[in-house]
Amino acid sequence: MSRRIDCGYVPLLDAAPLIIAAEIGFAAEEGLALVLQRERAWAALRDRLIWGQYQAAPMLAPVVVAQTAGLGPGDTALDALMVLSVNGSVVGVRPALAKAMRAPLIDFLDAEAIGRALFGVAESRLRFGVPFPFSMHAELVTYWLDGIGVSSAVELTTIPPPRMAAAIAAGEIDAFCVGEPWGSVAVEAGAADLILPGAAIWRFAPEKVLAMTRAGVEAAPDRAAALMRACWRACQWIANPANVMTTAEIMGRPEYLNVPPEILERPLRGRLVVNARGDERAVPRCVEFFAGAATFPWRSQATWIADALARRTGADRAALRTAARSAFRSDLYRDVLGPAGADLPGASEKLEGALTVPTAVASTLGRLHLGSDSFFDGRVFDPSLGD
């Protein structure tokens, strides 16, 4: 008899691992019956997870850190059992802003040049839409704008991802950072031009994680392990180029994203249409589900998130760091997915931003290559020292 797991998700391309695990049969092979429920906003998904309506969810990585550190409702700690996706966000602006900054003439992957051009033409403080206050989108935008010295010229506004195109079309915001496909949907509607992929700010930013309450993991460790294996296999399947079109077709169904498959296929293949004229840009690792230890919950990444949250919110840095390291469950990942065939890195922390080219690293199977994880400004984050 299958064990039922109620899972919520926000309709985004990087909800794919959970949906594919259900649709292709990886969950069923683990004895799980995934019951998927779509949510429009991250606050609702977080709250229903911590209050027990859902047993698991693809969650914004910073939400897990913030909630575990006490920056959310109640005192329920969350665990990130594995990373489900890396990168996958885009920065878009009103077409008039893109025209004024002459965006097509600037390297799409040059975050510093794009930022300086944007704020060189902005006539007032920009209203920047992000999906949630505790999100990698908010942290990437803040890091990017701090790096070029213009963070004070931005007001962050929370807009649910499926509403981002309508919000910029209605003039509620001037710019956004959002996960695909909602940036591309805004382009298709003529409401925005894409000027930068999130991967140009940090080339290996953990985006969604498989989240469960810590109490839920402790109460049913076998169930958590089965879900991890199903999602890990789904991530591997999605990353196979032969499965891209099938992934796009499944994700595009009305009950999931309700978006044309061709819009979803593009970021899966590393390309984006950036304006109403149909100009395309190639984006290496636009969204990554498996390669280069993409599913591994690096505690150094959790620490980076903790420090970013501390700077932006004023919350206690030490408490955030403690919560972050406990929440990113590299220990559980090793115990569960090592026997399943994962090539485990020799360490659970690394210098974030130190790799500029694919690099072989020590691992259990001896085949692991990590891709570039550099930041746009060349900085390196040492989790033992901070930044």
Tab-separated table of N, CA and C in Angstrom, residues 140 143 200-203 304 352-355 372-381:
chain	number	residue	atom	x	y	z
A	140	LEU	N	19.765	37.847	-4.277
A	140	LEU	CA	20.566	38.106	-5.475
A	140	LEU	C	20.469	39.571	-5.891
A	143	TYR	N	22.460	41.648	-3.345
A	143	TYR	CA	23.904	41.455	-3.521
A	143	TYR	C	24.396	42.181	-4.772
A	200	ALA	N	23.894	35.118	-13.812
A	200	ALA	CA	24.978	36.062	-14.065
A	200	ALA	C	25.407	36.780	-12.792
A	201	ILE	N	24.579	36.731	-11.755
A	201	ILE	CA	24.939	37.334	-10.467
A	201	ILE	C	25.711	36.326	-9.622
A	202	TRP	N	25.164	35.129	-9.504
A	202	TRP	CA	25.854	34.012	-8.838
A	202	TRP	C	25.618	32.791	-9.707
A	203	ARG	N	26.674	32.200	-10.190
A	203	ARG	CA	26.532	31.146	-11.190
A	203	ARG	C	26.041	29.815	-10.641
A	304	TRP	N	26.038	31.279	3.528
A	304	TRP	CA	25.945	32.494	2.707
A	304	TRP	C	24.553	33.104	2.833
A	352	GLU	N	32.653	29.395	-1.501
A	352	GLU	CA	31.668	29.760	-2.514
A	352	GLU	C	32.213	30.899	-3.376
A	353	GLY	N	32.163	30.685	-4.683
A	353	GLY	CA	32.645	31.693	-5.613
A	353	GLY	C	34.066	31.473	-6.079
A	354	ALA	N	34.717	30.404	-5.615
A	354	ALA	CA	36.130	30.186	-5.931
A	354	ALA	C	36.350	29.521	-7.283
A	355	LEU	N	35.331	28.852	-7.817
A	355	LEU	CA	35.502	28.099	-9.057
A	355	LEU	C	35.051	28.920	-10.255
A	372	SER	N	31.384	26.176	-12.516
A	372	SER	CA	31.687	27.500	-11.968
A	372	SER	C	30.627	27.900	-10.948
A	373	ASP	N	31.089	28.480	-9.850
A	373	ASP	CA	30.157	29.006	-8.847
A	373	ASP	C	30.478	30.458	-8.522
A	374	SER	N	31.081	31.162	-9.475
A	374	SER	CA	31.592	32.499	-9.210
A	374	SER	C	30.474	33.530	-9.072
A	375	PHE	N	30.782	34.576	-8.308
A	375	PHE	CA	29.925	35.744	-8.183
A	375	PHE	C	30.352	36.775	-9.224
A	376	PHE	N	29.419	37.643	-9.605
A	376	PHE	CA	29.702	38.582	-10.686
A	376	PHE	C	30.851	39.523	-10.348
A	377	ASP	N	31.045	39.794	-9.044
A	377	ASP	CA	32.072	40.747	-8.639
A	377	ASP	C	33.384	40.084	-8.252
A	378	GLY	N	33.481	38.779	-8.448
A	378	GLY	CA	34.735	38.077	-8.185
A	378	GLY	C	35.014	37.772	-6.730
A	379	ARG	N	34.101	38.095	-5.842
A	379	ARG	CA	34.330	37.828	-4.425
A	379	ARG	C	34.244	36.328	-4.133
A	380	VAL	N	34.907	35.916	-3.062
A	380	VAL	CA	34.871	34.539	-2.598
A	380	VAL	C	34.376	34.529	-1.162
A	381	PHE	N	33.417	33.654	-0.868
A	381	PHE	CA	32.832	33.567	0.460
A	381	PHE	C	33.408	32.362	1.189
